[in-house]
Amino acid sequence: MTENAQQQPTAPITELPTQYTPAEVEGTLYERWVEKGYFTADAKSDKPPYTIVIPPPNVTGSLHLGHAFQHTLMDALTRRKRMQGYEALWLPGMDHAGIATQNKVEQQLAEEGKSRHDLGREEFVERVWQWKEEYGGRILGQMRRLGDGVDWSRERFTMDEGLSKAVLTIFKRLYEDELIYRAERIINWCPRCLTAISDIEVEYQEDAGELVSIRYGEGEDSLVVATTRAETMLGDTAVAVHPDDERYQHLIGKQIKLPLTDRTIPVVADAHVDPAFGTGAVKVTPAHDPNDFEIGRRHDLPSLTIMDEHGVITVHGPFLGLDRFEARSTVVGALKEQGRIVAEKRPYMHSVGHCSRCKTTVEPRLSLQWWVKVGPLAKAAGDAVRDGRVKIHPEDMSKRYFDWVDNMHDWCISRQLWWGHRIPIWYGPDGEVVCVGPDEEPPSGEGWTQDSDVLDTWFSSGLWPFSTLGWPEQTEDLRKFYPTDVLLTGHDIIFFWVARMMMFGLYAMDGQVPFHTIALTGLVRDEFGKKMSKSNPNAVDPLVWMDAYGSDAVRFTLANGANPGADVPIGEDWVKASRNFTNKIWNATRFALMNGATVEGPLPDASQMSATDRWILSRLNTTVAQVDAYYDDYQFAKLADALYHFAWDEVFDWYVELSKTTFFAGGEQARVSGRVLGEVLDVTLRLLHPVIPFVTDALWTTLTGGESLVIGEWPADSGFRDKDAELEIELVQRVVTEVRRFRKDQGLKDGQKVPARLELDGTALAAHEAAIRQLLRLQPEGEGFAATATLPVAGATVALDLSGTIDVAAERKRLAKDLAAAEKEKAQANAKLGNEAFLAKAPDNVVDKIRGRLAKADEDIARIKAQLERLPQA
């Protein structure tokens, strides 16, 4: 329990408006929080630190439901820790998003009839900075709408001066430790973005292609290979077979004619070839396929690049200048003319890689690039989870993490872009290669040039947990707030971002982990479980829902669906339901304030309280303990559900209603219950605040006179439990619920009053007769009372006189008709389920549906018979 009278002064209660209007509260309240500095963390504080760094959204981005989802959860964690007395830092910022941002500005230039090459590198980069200042960062303003309690004074950008220094520092360290190197390898090339992209930036999808089988060589010295990329045969430098494949033993080591060219190529034996797949012979194009590249290295084969960066063929006269896809059909046509096509299969569905940015088909391409040698870095990242220094939540997601870090290939970090951190390597006129650190002067003089490439965006964002705190300088922030506590992010970027941060954090920070816990979430989907996409009509702008229902409603809906690691379905009806919840909180608090709820003075002794008071305080403390446990286990859906049912069901629907007779009667007991109600509302609003901060702060400051819930105290479980009171109120709930059900079955309106006799003597219910009558609209017996229906429940008897409220004969006739229909339904279902011929032919889903109809009919029959038994005789 909280002792409000000792924590802050109590201001006079002002009457709340009759309706809650989020638009009139949220914006003003958020600006007040920021102006007061509630979210600004103090590195000099003696409080224990709690740190979360925000997954930096792209500078090109705007708030989508995925952002709103994760931000709600991070905000809830941070707000709770702040209330618990931690020096909580939630650090915001944005990513420069190399390819995405460059594409935006290039599109803008194209509308002017220009390209970046018309401007030149320096002027183009300046243009991107101008675009960033004008259009970038929309999402930051939208985060304010959502209520993000971030420390705006520490906002960072991956290309600001401090983070740029961090990038240069770690590049030089890795280079000097021989963990960064330059090599010619097969990379994923996007002919549209004109840059290398990493494996994890390639999206695979099933595309319809054409599988053709081509005969290489002549007569007995020939073999057949199959390919979906016929155009690449122009760059073949061998055919490979398995060394133990008897079919081709006579060809191993021989030269065979490559069709459409004047070249001959060898047949090599390589264990990589699967003799059971296809013909057991594969064409080898080392410059255009990663597996072929490795075969080429093993057999010292030449690598012939046959197309340029745009995917245009650069060799062999007849095909010179053709686009790769145009060349594919042209090559197949030429092979047909020579009788080289043995078989064709179209359409042939196969997995094809596409650029995640522009959806262009990716081209494997031999290219000289910069790489990170990930072996030792990835091992350290795996060990940190295996030895428990970093926990992955939920634990079953660890397998995905290990699958990636244990099998990681070297990382291509160079990108052929102009926007980004330029690689700090200078080349001299005599072949010199110099890596220049952040505080070093680059070499000068004739013939010295800097590498033209920039670094992969994930290189700089991989430094985010420590670069944002001032590294490589040993700042107060770094000492206070590193390592961070929780990384909360989607499971879809384990590979992109999480593993990178683990590798770089452990390397740069001398083995210190970048975060203690990785809390993984699922993806937000529509109410039918389908993926949301801008190209689909199911995509939702969360700002539209915020305008319509309030930010709290959107936040509560998202939290209520957040089971660890699982995808989150969301629909507008659910947001409306959450809006109803915020309205319920508002209206119930307004009623409480009008009827004596107060936080003034100490909480009365339990001996002064009614059983209803003791029950709600016992349930309150149980809820506090539950919510704490759920927070510590990142069970946001469970904590939201627990708070919803406690607030709506137990506080507003039961405690307030059971206490109305006490409040209306006035006197000492009303004063005690008013203090209890004030306490319950105080704690409930505190518990709800991290998830729905706006409505709770507005209500709490009115209730308590406190400054703000943002800096309020998180409630603690006082240990108060009263099982006897809980059992007693459970009996009251059983009586009320049972009689309400009977009233509904008889078609009585909610407000319709019914004469009743309550036989409660000798039970724990006796003290609650007034409340029971109030809740059930039961009048005193009066003269001429005739018990036409008697309900035994919870050790008591409720006798009702329905003679003046329903037409018993008509009701019996209606129920008899319903009973006959239910019995007919049961008979038909039983007949089908007893028919062996039907069961043998019917699909399982049809049989299951009939079984469901039978179960429903049985339930209806039992219910209707019970209603008939309760009715008085006509």
PDB file of C-alpha atoms in Angstrom, residues 97-318:
ATOM      1  CA  ALA A  97      19.425   4.163 -43.591  1.00  0.00           C
ATOM      2  CA  GLY A  98      21.958   4.301 -46.402  1.00  0.00           C
ATOM      3  CA  ILE A  99      20.185   2.697 -49.356  1.00  0.00           C
ATOM      4  CA  ALA A 100      16.673   3.799 -48.403  1.00  0.00           C
ATOM      5  CA  THR A 101      17.645   7.437 -47.906  1.00  0.00           C
ATOM      6  CA  GLN A 102      19.826   7.626 -51.012  1.00  0.00           C
ATOM      7  CA  ASN A 103      16.929   6.173 -53.015  1.00  0.00           C
ATOM      8  CA  LYS A 104      14.589   8.872 -51.686  1.00  0.00           C
ATOM      9  CA  VAL A 105      16.872  11.684 -52.797  1.00  0.00           C
ATOM     10  CA  GLU A 106      17.663  10.040 -56.122  1.00  0.00           C
ATOM     11  CA  GLN A 107      13.916   9.793 -56.789  1.00  0.00           C
ATOM     12  CA  GLN A 108      13.631  13.500 -55.986  1.00  0.00           C
ATOM     13  CA  LEU A 109      16.459  14.271 -58.419  1.00  0.00           C
ATOM     14  CA  ALA A 110      14.876  12.090 -61.114  1.00  0.00           C
ATOM     15  CA  GLU A 111      11.766  14.264 -60.937  1.00  0.00           C
ATOM     16  CA  GLU A 112      14.065  17.181 -61.771  1.00  0.00           C
ATOM     17  CA  GLY A 113      15.549  15.225 -64.684  1.00  0.00           C
ATOM     18  CA  LYS A 114      18.886  14.717 -62.905  1.00  0.00           C
ATOM     19  CA  SER A 115      20.954  11.936 -61.370  1.00  0.00           C
ATOM     20  CA  ARG A 116      23.406  12.003 -58.495  1.00  0.00           C
ATOM     21  CA  HIS A 117      26.231  11.949 -61.025  1.00  0.00           C
ATOM     22  CA  ASP A 118      25.050  15.298 -62.354  1.00  0.00           C
ATOM     23  CA  LEU A 119      25.659  16.770 -58.895  1.00  0.00           C
ATOM     24  CA  GLY A 120      28.816  14.899 -57.968  1.00  0.00           C
ATOM     25  CA  ARG A 121      29.478  13.179 -54.677  1.00  0.00           C
ATOM     26  CA  GLU A 122      29.996  16.181 -52.404  1.00  0.00           C
ATOM     27  CA  GLU A 123      26.981  18.128 -53.630  1.00  0.00           C
ATOM     28  CA  PHE A 124      24.790  14.994 -53.587  1.00  0.00           C
ATOM     29  CA  VAL A 125      25.674  14.228 -49.956  1.00  0.00           C
ATOM     30  CA  GLU A 126      24.873  17.821 -49.048  1.00  0.00           C
ATOM     31  CA  ARG A 127      21.523  17.403 -50.794  1.00  0.00           C
ATOM     32  CA  VAL A 128      20.816  14.304 -48.666  1.00  0.00           C
ATOM     33  CA  TRP A 129      21.582  16.246 -45.494  1.00  0.00           C
ATOM     34  CA  GLN A 130      19.140  18.932 -46.649  1.00  0.00           C
ATOM     35  CA  TRP A 131      16.515  16.254 -47.286  1.00  0.00           C
ATOM     36  CA  LYS A 132      17.135  14.820 -43.818  1.00  0.00           C
ATOM     37  CA  GLU A 133      16.612  18.195 -42.175  1.00  0.00           C
ATOM     38  CA  GLU A 134      13.451  18.897 -44.156  1.00  0.00           C
ATOM     39  CA  TYR A 135      11.730  15.526 -44.367  1.00  0.00           C
ATOM     40  CA  GLY A 136      13.613  13.153 -42.106  1.00  0.00           C
ATOM     41  CA  GLY A 137      12.599  12.387 -38.576  1.00  0.00           C
ATOM     42  CA  ARG A 138       8.819  12.590 -38.976  1.00  0.00           C
ATOM     43  CA  ILE A 139       8.657   9.558 -36.762  1.00  0.00           C
ATOM     44  CA  LEU A 140      10.144  11.474 -33.827  1.00  0.00           C
ATOM     45  CA  GLY A 141       7.139  13.772 -33.657  1.00  0.00           C
ATOM     46  CA  GLN A 142       4.847  10.799 -33.996  1.00  0.00           C
ATOM     47  CA  MET A 143       6.593   9.116 -31.070  1.00  0.00           C
ATOM     48  CA  ARG A 144       5.495  12.067 -28.934  1.00  0.00           C
ATOM     49  CA  ARG A 145       1.902  11.390 -29.969  1.00  0.00           C
ATOM     50  CA  LEU A 146       2.271   7.825 -28.733  1.00  0.00           C
ATOM     51  CA  GLY A 147       3.610   9.054 -25.398  1.00  0.00           C
ATOM     52  CA  ASP A 148       7.192   7.771 -25.678  1.00  0.00           C
ATOM     53  CA  GLY A 149       8.987   8.713 -22.464  1.00  0.00           C
ATOM     54  CA  VAL A 150      12.386   9.060 -24.137  1.00  0.00           C
ATOM     55  CA  ASP A 151      15.222  11.350 -23.078  1.00  0.00           C
ATOM     56  CA  TRP A 152      15.086  13.861 -25.910  1.00  0.00           C
ATOM     57  CA  SER A 153      18.214  15.603 -24.623  1.00  0.00           C
ATOM     58  CA  ARG A 154      20.229  12.534 -25.643  1.00  0.00           C
ATOM     59  CA  GLU A 155      18.731  12.027 -29.111  1.00  0.00           C
ATOM     60  CA  ARG A 156      21.328  10.563 -31.512  1.00  0.00           C
ATOM     61  CA  PHE A 157      21.736  10.012 -35.238  1.00  0.00           C
ATOM     62  CA  THR A 158      24.003   7.348 -36.724  1.00  0.00           C
ATOM     63  CA  MET A 159      25.871   9.965 -38.739  1.00  0.00           C
ATOM     64  CA  ASP A 160      26.219  12.636 -36.082  1.00  0.00           C
ATOM     65  CA  GLU A 161      29.746  13.683 -35.117  1.00  0.00           C
ATOM     66  CA  GLY A 162      30.035  11.441 -32.073  1.00  0.00           C
ATOM     67  CA  LEU A 163      28.729   8.298 -33.727  1.00  0.00           C
ATOM     68  CA  SER A 164      30.886   8.929 -36.794  1.00  0.00           C
ATOM     69  CA  LYS A 165      33.928   9.003 -34.527  1.00  0.00           C
ATOM     70  CA  ALA A 166      32.864   5.700 -33.003  1.00  0.00           C
ATOM     71  CA  VAL A 167      32.553   4.141 -36.483  1.00  0.00           C
ATOM     72  CA  LEU A 168      36.053   5.258 -37.498  1.00  0.00           C
ATOM     73  CA  THR A 169      37.495   4.084 -34.192  1.00  0.00           C
ATOM     74  CA  ILE A 170      36.131   0.553 -34.359  1.00  0.00           C
ATOM     75  CA  PHE A 171      36.930   0.215 -38.055  1.00  0.00           C
ATOM     76  CA  LYS A 172      40.586   1.011 -37.392  1.00  0.00           C
ATOM     77  CA  ARG A 173      40.754  -1.355 -34.403  1.00  0.00           C
ATOM     78  CA  LEU A 174      39.206  -4.199 -36.352  1.00  0.00           C
ATOM     79  CA  TYR A 175      41.496  -3.474 -39.313  1.00  0.00           C
ATOM     80  CA  GLU A 176      44.619  -3.494 -37.154  1.00  0.00           C
ATOM     81  CA  ASP A 177      43.449  -6.725 -35.493  1.00  0.00           C
ATOM     82  CA  GLU A 178      43.092  -8.214 -39.007  1.00  0.00           C
ATOM     83  CA  LEU A 179      39.353  -8.637 -38.523  1.00  0.00           C
ATOM     84  CA  ILE A 180      38.584  -6.345 -41.467  1.00  0.00           C
ATOM     85  CA  TYR A 181      40.036  -7.231 -44.860  1.00  0.00           C
ATOM     86  CA  ARG A 182      39.499  -6.598 -48.573  1.00  0.00           C
ATOM     87  CA  ALA A 183      38.899  -9.502 -50.916  1.00  0.00           C
ATOM     88  CA  GLU A 184      37.291 -10.472 -54.188  1.00  0.00           C
ATOM     89  CA  ARG A 185      34.304 -12.682 -53.431  1.00  0.00           C
ATOM     90  CA  ILE A 186      30.829 -13.434 -54.712  1.00  0.00           C
ATOM     91  CA  ILE A 187      28.389 -10.926 -53.286  1.00  0.00           C
ATOM     92  CA  ASN A 188      24.685 -10.188 -53.662  1.00  0.00           C
ATOM     93  CA  TRP A 189      24.417  -7.322 -56.125  1.00  0.00           C
ATOM     94  CA  CYS A 190      21.353  -5.168 -56.701  1.00  0.00           C
ATOM     95  CA  PRO A 191      21.345  -3.891 -60.310  1.00  0.00           C
ATOM     96  CA  ARG A 192      18.768  -1.252 -59.315  1.00  0.00           C
ATOM     97  CA  CYS A 193      20.453   0.145 -56.162  1.00  0.00           C
ATOM     98  CA  LEU A 194      23.877  -0.492 -57.755  1.00  0.00           C
ATOM     99  CA  THR A 195      25.412  -1.781 -54.560  1.00  0.00           C
ATOM    100  CA  ALA A 196      26.350  -4.922 -52.753  1.00  0.00           C
ATOM    101  CA  ILE A 197      23.857  -6.071 -50.137  1.00  0.00           C
ATOM    102  CA  SER A 198      24.341  -8.593 -47.358  1.00  0.00           C
ATOM    103  CA  ASP A 199      22.775 -12.048 -47.209  1.00  0.00           C
ATOM    104  CA  ILE A 200      20.200 -10.866 -44.707  1.00  0.00           C
ATOM    105  CA  GLU A 201      19.090  -8.030 -46.995  1.00  0.00           C
ATOM    106  CA  VAL A 202      18.021 -10.577 -49.603  1.00  0.00           C
ATOM    107  CA  GLU A 203      14.394 -11.712 -49.561  1.00  0.00           C
ATOM    108  CA  TYR A 204      13.638 -15.043 -51.190  1.00  0.00           C
ATOM    109  CA  GLN A 205      10.386 -15.846 -52.941  1.00  0.00           C
ATOM    110  CA  GLU A 206       9.104 -18.507 -55.293  1.00  0.00           C
ATOM    111  CA  ASP A 207       9.294 -17.178 -58.862  1.00  0.00           C
ATOM    112  CA  ALA A 208       8.235 -18.846 -62.098  1.00  0.00           C
ATOM    113  CA  GLY A 209      11.270 -19.517 -64.255  1.00  0.00           C
ATOM    114  CA  GLU A 210      12.404 -21.923 -66.962  1.00  0.00           C
ATOM    115  CA  LEU A 211      14.613 -24.949 -66.358  1.00  0.00           C
ATOM    116  CA  VAL A 212      16.538 -25.911 -69.490  1.00  0.00           C
ATOM    117  CA  SER A 213      18.838 -28.895 -69.996  1.00  0.00           C
ATOM    118  CA  ILE A 214      21.792 -28.163 -72.284  1.00  0.00           C
ATOM    119  CA  ARG A 215      24.195 -30.606 -73.951  1.00  0.00           C
ATOM    120  CA  TYR A 216      27.845 -29.580 -73.673  1.00  0.00           C
ATOM    121  CA  GLY A 217      30.505 -31.291 -75.846  1.00  0.00           C
ATOM    122  CA  GLU A 218      30.102 -33.762 -78.674  1.00  0.00           C
ATOM    123  CA  GLY A 219      29.297 -37.464 -79.006  1.00  0.00           C
ATOM    124  CA  GLU A 220      30.667 -39.659 -76.232  1.00  0.00           C
ATOM    125  CA  ASP A 221      32.524 -36.648 -74.876  1.00  0.00           C
ATOM    126  CA  SER A 222      29.301 -34.826 -74.030  1.00  0.00           C
ATOM    127  CA  LEU A 223      27.148 -34.370 -70.979  1.00  0.00           C
ATOM    128  CA  VAL A 224      23.969 -32.525 -70.036  1.00  0.00           C
ATOM    129  CA  VAL A 225      23.620 -29.735 -67.459  1.00  0.00           C
ATOM    130  CA  ALA A 226      20.397 -28.071 -66.244  1.00  0.00           C
ATOM    131  CA  THR A 227      20.041 -24.391 -65.360  1.00  0.00           C
ATOM    132  CA  THR A 228      17.464 -21.663 -64.793  1.00  0.00           C
ATOM    133  CA  ARG A 229      20.025 -18.997 -65.716  1.00  0.00           C
ATOM    134  CA  ALA A 230      21.058 -19.955 -69.235  1.00  0.00           C
ATOM    135  CA  GLU A 231      22.701 -16.576 -69.883  1.00  0.00           C
ATOM    136  CA  THR A 232      25.422 -17.313 -67.300  1.00  0.00           C
ATOM    137  CA  MET A 233      26.759 -20.176 -69.437  1.00  0.00           C
ATOM    138  CA  LEU A 234      28.691 -17.487 -71.300  1.00  0.00           C
ATOM    139  CA  GLY A 235      30.864 -17.266 -68.188  1.00  0.00           C
ATOM    140  CA  ASP A 236      31.257 -21.018 -67.581  1.00  0.00           C
ATOM    141  CA  THR A 237      34.841 -22.140 -67.012  1.00  0.00           C
ATOM    142  CA  ALA A 238      34.182 -25.815 -66.202  1.00  0.00           C
ATOM    143  CA  VAL A 239      31.647 -28.578 -65.763  1.00  0.00           C
ATOM    144  CA  ALA A 240      31.803 -30.417 -62.424  1.00  0.00           C
ATOM    145  CA  VAL A 241      30.856 -34.006 -61.597  1.00  0.00           C
ATOM    146  CA  HIS A 242      31.219 -36.090 -58.475  1.00  0.00           C
ATOM    147  CA  PRO A 243      34.571 -37.943 -58.350  1.00  0.00           C
ATOM    148  CA  ASP A 244      32.815 -41.284 -57.741  1.00  0.00           C
ATOM    149  CA  ASP A 245      30.181 -40.932 -60.453  1.00  0.00           C
ATOM    150  CA  GLU A 246      30.928 -43.801 -62.854  1.00  0.00           C
ATOM    151  CA  ARG A 247      28.978 -42.168 -65.680  1.00  0.00           C
ATOM    152  CA  TYR A 248      31.571 -39.457 -66.105  1.00  0.00           C
ATOM    153  CA  GLN A 249      34.867 -41.122 -65.181  1.00  0.00           C
ATOM    154  CA  HIS A 250      35.998 -41.058 -68.805  1.00  0.00           C
ATOM    155  CA  LEU A 251      35.441 -37.294 -68.988  1.00  0.00           C
ATOM    156  CA  ILE A 252      37.190 -36.108 -65.796  1.00  0.00           C
ATOM    157  CA  GLY A 253      40.187 -34.019 -66.810  1.00  0.00           C
ATOM    158  CA  LYS A 254      39.099 -33.682 -70.439  1.00  0.00           C
ATOM    159  CA  GLN A 255      38.262 -30.493 -72.280  1.00  0.00           C
ATOM    160  CA  ILE A 256      34.810 -30.146 -73.857  1.00  0.00           C
ATOM    161  CA  LYS A 257      33.357 -27.523 -76.177  1.00  0.00           C
ATOM    162  CA  LEU A 258      31.284 -24.779 -74.525  1.00  0.00           C
ATOM    163  CA  PRO A 259      28.322 -24.058 -76.841  1.00  0.00           C
ATOM    164  CA  LEU A 260      27.902 -20.613 -78.422  1.00  0.00           C
ATOM    165  CA  THR A 261      31.563 -19.776 -77.756  1.00  0.00           C
ATOM    166  CA  ASP A 262      34.980 -20.558 -79.154  1.00  0.00           C
ATOM    167  CA  ARG A 263      36.160 -21.852 -75.787  1.00  0.00           C
ATOM    168  CA  THR A 264      36.729 -25.310 -74.367  1.00  0.00           C
ATOM    169  CA  ILE A 265      36.341 -25.955 -70.667  1.00  0.00           C
ATOM    170  CA  PRO A 266      37.508 -28.794 -68.407  1.00  0.00           C
ATOM    171  CA  VAL A 267      35.425 -31.413 -66.658  1.00  0.00           C
ATOM    172  CA  VAL A 268      36.473 -31.391 -62.990  1.00  0.00           C
ATOM    173  CA  ALA A 269      35.689 -33.789 -60.153  1.00  0.00           C
ATOM    174  CA  ASP A 270      34.326 -32.111 -57.036  1.00  0.00           C
ATOM    175  CA  ALA A 271      32.669 -33.677 -53.987  1.00  0.00           C
ATOM    176  CA  HIS A 272      30.223 -30.729 -53.764  1.00  0.00           C
ATOM    177  CA  VAL A 273      28.276 -32.155 -56.699  1.00  0.00           C
ATOM    178  CA  ASP A 274      25.306 -34.362 -55.827  1.00  0.00           C
ATOM    179  CA  PRO A 275      25.323 -37.249 -58.343  1.00  0.00           C
ATOM    180  CA  ALA A 276      21.662 -38.018 -57.545  1.00  0.00           C
ATOM    181  CA  PHE A 277      20.441 -34.529 -58.462  1.00  0.00           C
ATOM    182  CA  GLY A 278      19.478 -33.992 -62.089  1.00  0.00           C
ATOM    183  CA  THR A 279      22.077 -35.384 -64.466  1.00  0.00           C
ATOM    184  CA  GLY A 280      24.817 -35.292 -61.817  1.00  0.00           C
ATOM    185  CA  ALA A 281      26.734 -32.705 -63.862  1.00  0.00           C
ATOM    186  CA  VAL A 282      26.717 -28.969 -63.093  1.00  0.00           C
ATOM    187  CA  LYS A 283      27.956 -25.973 -65.016  1.00  0.00           C
ATOM    188  CA  VAL A 284      30.542 -23.899 -63.127  1.00  0.00           C
ATOM    189  CA  THR A 285      30.375 -20.084 -63.398  1.00  0.00           C
ATOM    190  CA  PRO A 286      32.766 -18.844 -60.686  1.00  0.00           C
ATOM    191  CA  ALA A 287      32.061 -15.132 -61.206  1.00  0.00           C
ATOM    192  CA  HIS A 288      28.276 -15.463 -60.933  1.00  0.00           C
ATOM    193  CA  ASP A 289      27.439 -18.124 -58.339  1.00  0.00           C
ATOM    194  CA  PRO A 290      28.692 -18.506 -54.743  1.00  0.00           C
ATOM    195  CA  ASN A 291      28.946 -22.317 -54.886  1.00  0.00           C
ATOM    196  CA  ASP A 292      30.647 -22.175 -58.282  1.00  0.00           C
ATOM    197  CA  PHE A 293      33.075 -19.609 -56.892  1.00  0.00           C
ATOM    198  CA  GLU A 294      34.198 -22.091 -54.230  1.00  0.00           C
ATOM    199  CA  ILE A 295      34.539 -24.866 -56.821  1.00  0.00           C
ATOM    200  CA  GLY A 296      36.592 -22.480 -58.926  1.00  0.00           C
ATOM    201  CA  ARG A 297      38.905 -21.729 -56.004  1.00  0.00           C
ATOM    202  CA  ARG A 298      39.438 -25.431 -55.336  1.00  0.00           C
ATOM    203  CA  HIS A 299      40.345 -26.125 -58.977  1.00  0.00           C
ATOM    204  CA  ASP A 300      42.114 -22.863 -59.887  1.00  0.00           C
ATOM    205  CA  LEU A 301      39.498 -22.006 -62.485  1.00  0.00           C
ATOM    206  CA  PRO A 302      39.387 -18.559 -64.056  1.00  0.00           C
ATOM    207  CA  SER A 303      36.486 -16.269 -63.148  1.00  0.00           C
ATOM    208  CA  LEU A 304      34.883 -14.540 -66.119  1.00  0.00           C
ATOM    209  CA  THR A 305      32.561 -11.642 -65.390  1.00  0.00           C
ATOM    210  CA  ILE A 306      29.993 -11.520 -68.183  1.00  0.00           C
ATOM    211  CA  MET A 307      27.683  -8.689 -67.103  1.00  0.00           C
ATOM    212  CA  ASP A 308      28.109  -5.204 -65.734  1.00  0.00           C
ATOM    213  CA  GLU A 309      26.679  -3.558 -62.619  1.00  0.00           C
ATOM    214  CA  HIS A 310      23.346  -2.956 -64.394  1.00  0.00           C
ATOM    215  CA  GLY A 311      22.918  -6.623 -65.279  1.00  0.00           C
ATOM    216  CA  VAL A 312      23.834  -6.044 -68.941  1.00  0.00           C
ATOM    217  CA  ILE A 313      25.867  -8.655 -70.873  1.00  0.00           C
ATOM    218  CA  THR A 314      29.406  -7.428 -71.627  1.00  0.00           C
ATOM    219  CA  VAL A 315      30.829 -10.375 -73.633  1.00  0.00           C
ATOM    220  CA  HIS A 316      30.325 -12.413 -76.805  1.00  0.00           C
ATOM    221  CA  GLY A 317      29.145 -10.402 -79.766  1.00  0.00           C
ATOM    222  CA  PRO A 318      25.608 -11.645 -80.415  1.00  0.00           C
TER     223      PRO A 318
END
